[in-house]
Short mmCIF file of C-alpha atoms in Angstrom, two decimals:
data_model
loop_
_atom_site.label_atom_id
_atom_site.label_comp_id
_atom_site.label_asym_id
_atom_site.label_seq_id
_atom_site.Cartn_x
_atom_site.Cartn_y
_atom_site.Cartn_z
CA MET A 772 32.01 64.20 104.36
CA SER A 773 34.12 65.91 106.25
CA ASP A 774 34.16 68.65 108.71
CA TYR A 775 37.54 69.63 107.90
CA LEU A 776 38.78 68.69 104.15
CA PRO A 777 36.13 69.67 101.19
CA ASP A 778 35.30 67.03 99.17
CA GLU A 779 37.35 67.45 95.92
CA ALA A 780 40.75 67.05 98.85
CA ILE A 781 38.99 63.83 99.64
CA ILE A 782 38.74 62.59 96.37
CA GLU A 783 41.67 63.41 94.99
CA ILE A 784 43.52 62.06 97.82
CA LEU A 785 41.63 58.50 97.73
CA THR A 786 42.50 58.50 93.86
CA ARG A 787 46.39 58.19 94.67
CA LEU A 788 45.85 55.45 97.45
CA PRO A 789 46.16 51.77 96.56
CA VAL A 790 43.41 49.33 95.47
CA LYS A 791 44.13 47.19 98.43
CA SER A 792 43.47 50.53 100.96
CA LEU A 793 40.21 51.55 98.90
CA ILE A 794 38.89 48.25 98.94
CA LYS A 795 38.71 48.52 103.09
CA PHE A 796 37.81 51.83 102.94
CA ARG A 797 34.72 50.91 101.70
CA CYS A 798 34.06 49.49 104.97
CA VAL A 799 34.22 53.10 106.66
CA SER A 800 30.94 54.11 106.02
CA LYS A 801 28.09 54.18 102.79
CA THR A 802 28.96 57.22 101.92
CA TRP A 803 32.77 56.14 101.14
CA ARG A 804 31.82 53.47 100.06
CA SER A 805 29.78 54.83 97.29
CA LEU A 806 32.01 57.18 96.81
CA ILE A 807 35.11 55.00 96.27
CA SER A 808 32.44 52.81 93.60
CA SER A 809 31.63 56.00 91.52
CA PRO A 810 32.50 56.15 87.85
CA PHE A 811 34.15 58.70 88.71
CA LEU A 812 36.37 58.22 91.21
CA ILE A 813 37.44 54.50 89.15
CA ALA A 814 38.33 56.07 86.03
CA ASN A 815 39.80 59.47 87.67
CA HIS A 816 42.20 56.03 89.61
CA LEU A 817 42.78 54.34 86.86
CA ASN A 818 43.85 57.36 84.93
CA LEU A 819 46.52 58.90 86.99
CA ALA A 820 47.97 54.81 87.93
CA LEU A 821 48.71 55.52 83.68
CA SER A 822 49.87 58.26 83.49
CA ASP A 823 51.77 58.60 86.30
CA PRO A 824 55.64 57.62 86.40
CA GLN A 825 55.30 56.64 90.47
CA TYR A 826 53.04 54.26 89.96
CA PRO A 827 54.77 52.06 86.91
CA PRO A 828 53.02 48.98 85.29
CA TYR A 829 53.50 45.61 86.56
CA LEU A 830 54.67 42.36 84.35
CA LEU A 831 51.47 39.94 83.91
CA PHE A 832 52.93 36.38 83.94
CA HIS A 833 51.12 33.44 83.21
CA TYR A 834 53.08 30.25 83.42
CA SER A 835 50.79 27.09 82.23
CA ASP A 836 51.97 23.20 82.93
CA ASP A 837 48.74 21.31 80.31
CA LEU A 838 50.86 17.98 81.76
CA HIS A 839 50.95 18.49 85.39
CA GLN A 840 47.31 20.64 85.00
CA LYS A 841 48.69 23.37 86.62
CA GLN A 842 48.98 26.63 85.65
CA ARG A 843 49.59 30.43 87.76
CA PHE A 844 48.95 34.16 87.26
CA THR A 845 51.86 35.99 88.87
CA LEU A 846 52.56 40.04 88.79
CA HIS A 847 55.98 41.30 89.27
CA SER A 848 57.25 44.15 89.99
CA PRO A 849 59.32 46.56 87.08
CA ASP A 850 62.34 47.35 89.16
CA ASP A 851 62.63 43.92 89.71
CA PRO A 852 60.26 41.68 87.44
CA PHE A 853 61.93 38.38 88.28
CA PRO A 854 63.59 36.86 91.94
CA GLN A 855 66.96 37.01 90.18
CA ASN A 856 68.60 35.32 93.82
CA GLN A 857 67.97 31.68 91.83
CA SER A 858 69.06 32.16 89.02
CA ARG A 859 72.22 30.50 87.65
CA GLU A 860 73.87 30.76 84.46
CA GLU A 861 73.06 28.00 82.01
CA GLY A 862 75.20 24.25 82.81
CA GLU A 863 75.36 25.24 86.30
CA GLU A 864 74.82 23.21 88.75
CA GLU A 865 70.94 22.78 89.68
CA ASP A 866 69.39 24.45 92.52
CA GLU A 867 66.87 22.83 94.65
CA LYS A 868 64.75 25.81 94.85
CA GLY A 869 62.10 26.82 91.81
CA PHE A 870 61.77 29.88 90.56
CA PHE A 871 57.48 29.87 92.09
CA ASP A 872 59.45 29.02 95.81
CA TYR A 873 60.24 32.66 95.77
CA PRO A 874 57.11 34.30 97.31
CA SER A 875 59.19 37.47 97.76
CA GLY A 876 60.03 38.24 93.89
CA PHE A 877 56.76 38.28 93.01
CA ILE A 878 52.51 38.49 93.93
CA GLU A 879 50.37 35.15 93.51
CA LEU A 880 47.35 35.90 92.12
CA HIS A 881 43.82 33.77 92.49
CA SER A 882 42.99 32.18 89.19
CA PRO A 883 39.60 33.61 88.51
CA LEU A 884 38.75 29.73 87.39
CA GLU A 885 40.57 27.46 88.78
CA SER A 886 40.11 24.55 87.62
CA THR A 887 40.11 25.95 83.71
CA LYS A 888 42.59 25.71 81.30
CA LEU A 889 43.20 30.35 80.14
CA SER A 890 45.04 31.32 77.87
CA LEU A 891 46.16 35.37 78.12
CA VAL A 892 44.64 37.59 75.43
CA ASN A 893 45.88 40.50 76.55
CA SER A 894 45.75 43.35 78.78
CA CYS A 895 44.92 46.35 78.74
CA ALA A 896 43.78 50.27 81.06
CA GLY A 897 43.81 48.00 84.51
CA LEU A 898 41.69 44.96 83.07
CA VAL A 899 43.15 41.67 81.99
CA CYS A 900 41.46 39.37 79.02
CA LEU A 901 41.36 35.59 79.20
CA ALA A 902 40.05 32.45 77.04
CA CYS A 903 39.10 29.61 78.26
CA GLY A 904 40.68 26.56 76.87
CA PHE A 905 43.46 27.26 74.14
CA LEU A 906 43.56 29.79 72.21
CA GLU A 907 42.88 27.97 68.77
CA LEU A 908 39.66 26.14 70.09
CA LYS A 909 37.88 28.14 72.76
CA ASN A 910 35.02 30.50 72.49
CA SER A 911 34.19 31.66 75.68
CA PHE A 912 36.09 34.10 77.50
CA ILE A 913 36.32 36.11 80.51
CA PHE A 914 37.48 39.87 81.90
CA TRP A 915 39.18 39.52 84.79
CA ASN A 916 40.39 42.44 87.38
CA PRO A 917 43.15 40.71 89.75
CA SER A 918 43.43 44.11 91.28
CA ILE A 919 39.62 43.41 93.04
CA ARG A 920 39.53 39.54 92.61
CA LYS A 921 36.12 39.98 90.21
CA ALA A 922 35.68 38.67 86.69
CA ILE A 923 32.64 38.44 84.44
CA SER A 924 31.87 35.64 81.88
CA VAL A 925 31.51 36.92 77.99
CA PRO A 926 28.92 35.25 76.49
CA GLU A 927 29.76 32.59 73.11
CA PRO A 928 30.49 34.71 70.12
CA ASN A 929 28.03 34.40 67.07
CA ILE A 930 30.13 32.65 64.92
CA GLY A 931 30.64 29.61 65.96
CA LEU A 932 33.96 27.06 66.16
CA LYS A 933 32.36 23.18 66.23
CA SER A 934 30.94 22.78 63.03
CA ASP A 935 33.57 24.10 60.30
CA PRO A 936 37.20 24.32 60.26
CA LEU A 937 36.88 27.57 61.67
CA LEU A 938 40.56 29.46 63.15
CA HIS A 939 40.87 32.52 64.55
CA TYR A 940 42.77 35.25 66.97
CA LEU A 941 41.89 38.06 69.20
CA GLY A 942 42.63 41.45 70.56
CA PHE A 943 41.30 43.41 73.29
CA GLY A 944 41.61 47.12 74.30
CA TYR A 945 39.93 50.33 75.31
CA ASP A 946 37.52 52.42 72.92
CA SER A 947 38.69 55.88 75.09
CA LYS A 948 35.90 58.19 72.61
CA ASN A 949 33.34 55.76 73.97
CA ASP A 950 34.37 54.25 76.81
CA ASP A 951 34.22 51.01 76.22
CA TYR A 952 36.57 47.50 76.53
CA LYS A 953 35.87 45.70 73.52
CA LEU A 954 37.15 42.27 72.06
CA VAL A 955 37.64 41.55 68.89
CA ARG A 956 37.70 38.63 66.88
CA LEU A 957 38.74 36.96 63.19
CA VAL A 958 37.47 34.53 61.95
CA TYR A 959 38.88 32.71 59.01
CA SER A 960 37.63 29.64 57.44
CA LEU A 961 39.78 26.73 56.99
CA ARG A 962 37.59 25.08 54.16
CA TYR A 963 38.36 27.29 51.38
CA GLY A 964 41.97 28.26 52.70
CA TRP A 965 43.22 31.64 53.88
CA TYR A 966 42.31 33.66 50.75
CA LEU A 967 38.74 34.95 52.17
CA PRO A 968 39.03 37.68 54.42
CA PRO A 969 38.28 36.98 57.44
CA LEU A 970 34.50 37.28 59.28
CA VAL A 971 34.98 40.04 61.75
CA GLU A 972 33.14 40.64 64.81
CA ILE A 973 33.56 42.25 68.17
CA TYR A 974 31.99 42.35 71.92
CA THR A 975 31.72 45.49 74.28
CA LEU A 976 31.73 45.30 77.99
CA ARG A 977 28.99 48.52 77.57
CA THR A 978 26.64 46.82 75.62
CA GLY A 979 27.54 42.80 76.76
CA GLU A 980 26.78 41.73 73.20
CA TRP A 981 28.64 40.36 70.02
CA ARG A 982 27.36 41.71 66.80
CA SER A 983 29.59 42.16 63.11
CA VAL A 984 31.91 44.39 62.08
CA THR A 985 31.13 46.03 59.36
CA ALA A 986 34.51 47.38 57.68
CA PRO A 987 36.41 45.03 55.26
CA ALA A 988 38.51 42.35 56.74
CA PRO A 989 42.02 42.12 54.89
CA PRO A 990 43.34 38.79 54.18
CA TYR A 991 46.19 38.24 56.07
CA PHE A 992 47.90 35.75 57.65
CA ILE A 993 47.94 36.48 61.47
CA SER A 994 51.45 35.36 62.58
CA LEU A 995 51.17 31.18 63.57
CA SER A 996 53.15 31.33 66.71
CA TYR A 997 50.07 33.63 68.19
CA LEU A 998 48.00 30.28 68.04
CA SER A 999 50.14 28.33 70.93
CA ASN A 1000 50.35 31.60 73.09
CA PHE A 1001 53.56 32.45 71.93
CA SER A 1002 52.24 35.97 71.54
CA LEU A 1003 49.47 38.12 72.36
CA PRO A 1004 48.54 40.96 69.81
CA VAL A 1005 49.83 44.68 71.30
CA PHE A 1006 46.90 47.76 72.20
CA LEU A 1007 48.98 50.81 71.79
CA ASN A 1008 47.55 54.17 70.47
CA GLY A 1009 43.55 52.77 70.75
CA LYS A 1010 44.72 49.75 68.80
CA VAL A 1011 45.19 46.47 68.45
CA HIS A 1012 48.20 44.93 66.49
CA TRP A 1013 49.99 41.54 64.78
CA PHE A 1014 51.92 40.87 62.35
CA ALA A 1015 50.91 39.05 59.55
CA VAL A 1016 51.45 38.18 56.14
CA THR A 1017 50.11 39.13 53.09
CA PRO A 1018 48.86 36.27 50.83
CA GLN A 1019 50.38 35.45 47.71
CA HIS A 1020 48.67 34.28 44.95
CA GLN A 1021 47.06 36.00 41.29
CA GLY A 1022 50.99 36.94 40.75
CA ALA A 1023 50.63 38.91 44.18
CA ILE A 1024 54.12 39.83 46.06
CA ARG A 1025 54.02 38.32 49.51
CA ARG A 1026 54.72 41.22 52.02
CA ASN A 1027 55.39 40.78 56.11
CA VAL A 1028 53.57 43.81 57.26
CA ILE A 1029 51.58 44.39 60.49
CA VAL A 1030 47.76 45.13 60.59
CA THR A 1031 46.12 46.85 62.91
CA PHE A 1032 42.10 47.55 64.33
CA GLY A 1033 40.68 51.09 65.63
CA MET A 1034 39.11 50.30 69.24
CA GLU A 1035 37.35 53.18 68.28
CA ASP A 1036 36.44 53.56 64.32
CA GLU A 1037 36.35 49.66 64.11
CA ALA A 1038 38.53 49.36 61.23
CA PHE A 1039 41.01 47.79 59.81
CA GLY A 1040 44.65 49.52 58.74
CA GLU A 1041 48.96 48.35 57.81
CA MET A 1042 52.03 49.67 58.63
CA GLY A 1043 54.73 48.80 57.36
CA MET A 1044 57.34 46.52 58.71
CA PRO A 1045 61.65 47.57 57.94
CA LYS A 1046 62.59 47.89 54.76
CA SER A 1047 65.14 44.94 54.84
CA LEU A 1048 62.30 42.64 56.56
CA GLU A 1049 59.01 43.59 54.94
CA GLY A 1050 60.17 40.80 51.65
CA VAL A 1051 61.88 37.99 53.76
CA ASP A 1052 60.09 34.75 53.39
CA ASN A 1053 58.62 32.56 56.58
CA LEU A 1054 59.58 34.95 58.60
CA ASP A 1055 57.56 34.47 61.39
CA PHE A 1056 58.06 37.82 63.78
CA PHE A 1057 55.91 38.93 66.63
CA VAL A 1058 55.22 42.25 67.55
CA THR A 1059 56.34 43.95 71.27
CA LEU A 1060 56.48 46.65 73.93
CA VAL A 1061 59.98 47.88 74.40
CA ASP A 1062 59.98 50.83 77.02
CA GLY A 1063 56.10 52.07 75.48
CA LEU A 1064 57.08 51.78 71.79
CA LEU A 1065 56.56 49.51 69.00
CA ALA A 1066 58.44 46.97 68.18
CA VAL A 1067 58.81 43.67 66.54
CA LEU A 1068 60.91 40.75 67.02
CA PRO A 1069 61.64 36.67 65.78
CA ARG A 1070 59.68 34.40 67.93
CA GLY A 1071 62.59 32.06 67.48
CA CYS A 1072 66.11 32.64 68.10
CA ALA A 1073 66.90 29.82 65.78
CA THR A 1074 67.38 32.78 62.38
CA GLU A 1075 69.43 35.11 60.94
CA PHE A 1076 66.85 37.54 61.14
CA HIS A 1077 66.91 37.94 65.87
CA SER A 1078 67.21 41.39 65.68
CA LEU A 1079 64.75 44.09 67.63
CA TRP A 1080 63.22 46.84 65.83
CA VAL A 1081 61.65 49.93 67.43
CA MET A 1082 59.52 52.02 65.70
CA LYS A 1083 60.34 55.83 67.35
CA LYS A 1084 57.99 57.25 65.39
CA TYR A 1085 54.50 55.76 65.92
CA GLY A 1086 52.80 55.43 62.15
CA VAL A 1087 55.89 56.61 60.80
CA PRO A 1088 57.47 53.42 58.88
CA GLU A 1089 60.56 55.33 57.62
CA SER A 1090 61.47 55.34 62.01
CA TRP A 1091 61.70 51.40 62.51
CA THR A 1092 65.49 51.09 64.58
CA LYS A 1093 67.55 48.63 64.61
CA MET A 1094 68.26 48.40 68.60
CA PHE A 1095 70.41 45.64 68.96
CA HIS A 1096 71.43 41.56 68.32
CA ILE A 1097 70.36 38.67 70.63
CA GLU A 1098 73.17 36.57 70.53
CA THR A 1099 72.72 33.37 72.91
CA GLY A 1100 73.62 30.57 70.72
CA GLU A 1101 71.89 28.09 69.60
CA GLY A 1102 68.97 25.92 70.87
CA PHE A 1103 66.93 28.72 71.77
CA GLU A 1104 63.01 28.19 70.58
CA ARG A 1105 60.76 31.35 71.06
CA VAL A 1106 61.03 35.04 72.94
CA ILE A 1107 58.15 36.04 74.98
CA GLY A 1108 58.86 39.13 75.80
CA PHE A 1109 60.90 42.02 77.63
CA THR A 1110 60.67 42.60 81.20
CA LYS A 1111 61.02 46.98 82.40
CA ASN A 1112 64.80 46.81 83.06
CA GLY A 1113 65.77 45.63 79.62
CA GLU A 1114 66.53 41.53 79.24
CA VAL A 1115 64.51 39.53 77.04
CA LEU A 1116 62.37 36.31 78.40
CA LEU A 1117 63.62 33.86 75.54
CA THR A 1118 62.84 29.26 75.88
CA LYS A 1119 64.55 26.49 75.59
CA ASP A 1120 63.31 22.57 75.64
CA GLU A 1121 60.64 23.64 77.82
CA LYS A 1122 62.69 26.03 80.09
CA MET A 1123 62.47 29.73 80.36
CA PHE A 1124 65.71 32.15 80.50
CA SER A 1125 66.49 35.58 81.34
CA TYR A 1126 68.88 37.24 78.25
CA GLU A 1127 70.61 40.80 79.35
CA PRO A 1128 72.08 42.37 75.41
CA SER A 1129 74.75 44.70 76.97
CA SER A 1130 76.17 41.75 78.70
CA GLN A 1131 74.74 38.70 76.19
CA ARG A 1132 74.46 36.80 79.76
CA THR A 1133 71.79 34.05 79.96
CA LEU A 1134 69.94 33.17 83.02
CA ASP A 1135 68.37 29.88 83.87
CA LEU A 1136 65.02 31.55 85.65
CA HIS A 1137 63.88 28.47 87.15
CA ILE A 1138 60.61 27.77 85.23
CA SER A 1139 60.02 25.31 83.11
CA GLY A 1140 57.19 21.98 83.13
CA GLU A 1141 56.34 19.12 80.77
CA ILE A 1142 53.95 20.90 78.41
CA VAL A 1143 54.52 24.29 78.69
CA PHE A 1144 52.84 28.11 77.57
CA PHE A 1145 54.31 31.81 78.90
CA ALA A 1146 52.80 34.89 78.38
CA LEU A 1147 54.34 38.35 79.26
CA ASP A 1148 52.07 41.19 79.69
CA THR A 1149 51.48 44.85 81.25
CA TYR A 1150 48.91 45.14 83.88
CA VAL A 1151 48.33 48.55 85.73
CA GLU A 1152 45.71 48.54 89.78
CA SER A 1153 42.54 49.35 88.79
CA PHE A 1154 38.65 49.32 90.39
CA VAL A 1155 37.06 48.30 86.67
CA LEU A 1156 34.33 46.42 87.26
CA LEU A 1157 34.01 47.36 90.93
CA ASN A 1158 30.64 49.23 89.82
CA VAL A 1159 29.65 45.58 87.21
CA ALA A 1160 26.78 43.91 88.16
CA ASP A 1161 27.93 40.07 88.42
CA GLY A 1162 26.56 38.28 85.59
CA ASP A 1163 25.36 41.71 83.64
CA PRO A 1164 28.51 43.09 81.63
CA GLY A 1165 26.90 45.56 80.02
CA ARG A 1166 25.84 49.36 81.66
CA GLN A 1167 29.52 49.88 83.14
CA GLY A 1168 29.21 53.25 83.57
CA ASN A 1169 32.83 53.81 83.80
CA SER A 1170 34.36 57.20 82.10
CA SER A 1171 37.12 58.45 80.89
CA ALA A 1172 39.53 55.99 80.98
CA GLY A 1173 42.06 55.27 78.21
CA SER A 1174 46.24 53.41 77.79
#
């Protein structure tokens, strides 16, 4: 490729460049185009982005105002994830500008389907999984890479939602062993209540097909807050995590647990909650990540259990540690998630606020609407899907990228 640099050195340099630059460099020559589009460079570029502290993930924010048929996707720097110059303390005079009037504070993304209501399932290893329609109603999905502005459609699941009274829950993640992105779907029949275990099917990017999961599924109730996009499933250590409650029937003791699904072995598991929360009735928590650690927090702040708990050692229930209380007063409805600088994002009266735990200061972020949904996740730039043909989600040919 060069009289001065060996190919290995050129590849090393290219893997450290931003996606935007590499997209342009594909026009240099056929050789460069082939190299940058190769599974090897795609995988190495993603692995570096996931592991190098110089490349912290962005915050991916989804705002949807259904009444006015507006939706926006934005990326925010982890150092300053939300514009602060327009924020004001609650009760202060209104600013004429709103959140989206400050383009320097975020990167506006082009929605893959402008005219379709989209819901964020979750993001993993350079890809974003979106559902078309409301999370409790849709049966079509897309895998989206905003870095290269490419999305592919996922075929409709085998278990439909149109005829039977069904309810389903989703999880998206990466199978590092088989080098594959997967979307898992738990389908409950409402006709018989939620006492029966759900039917489970899974879609894999490599095959481009849905198939049934044979591993036994526990009859847990996934947190209802997930239905309205209030909280997203968490993908960590190769597993998807949901907050759930065990069914209370035939003398069984009701328990709050975390349900896991492994993307490699495609098996369900259970993880214990903090002991003080395990047996509390009507608890509505959600699972999140704080500094890369698994954490749980109540969805609504109008509860006495509004403390952040972090699992210091993954998979060890005894390592749950209470970090702090959220002291916001009354009226706050739910927690959306955390920014990289430790702020808590909350909602009240269809508006979004930022809460700083150490100072207990609450700021209005000027994001509002009539019927709104907010979602927050992390995202790293990647070339995943670059070598996947349009309309052909199978045969991705990627290698050794993980999260």
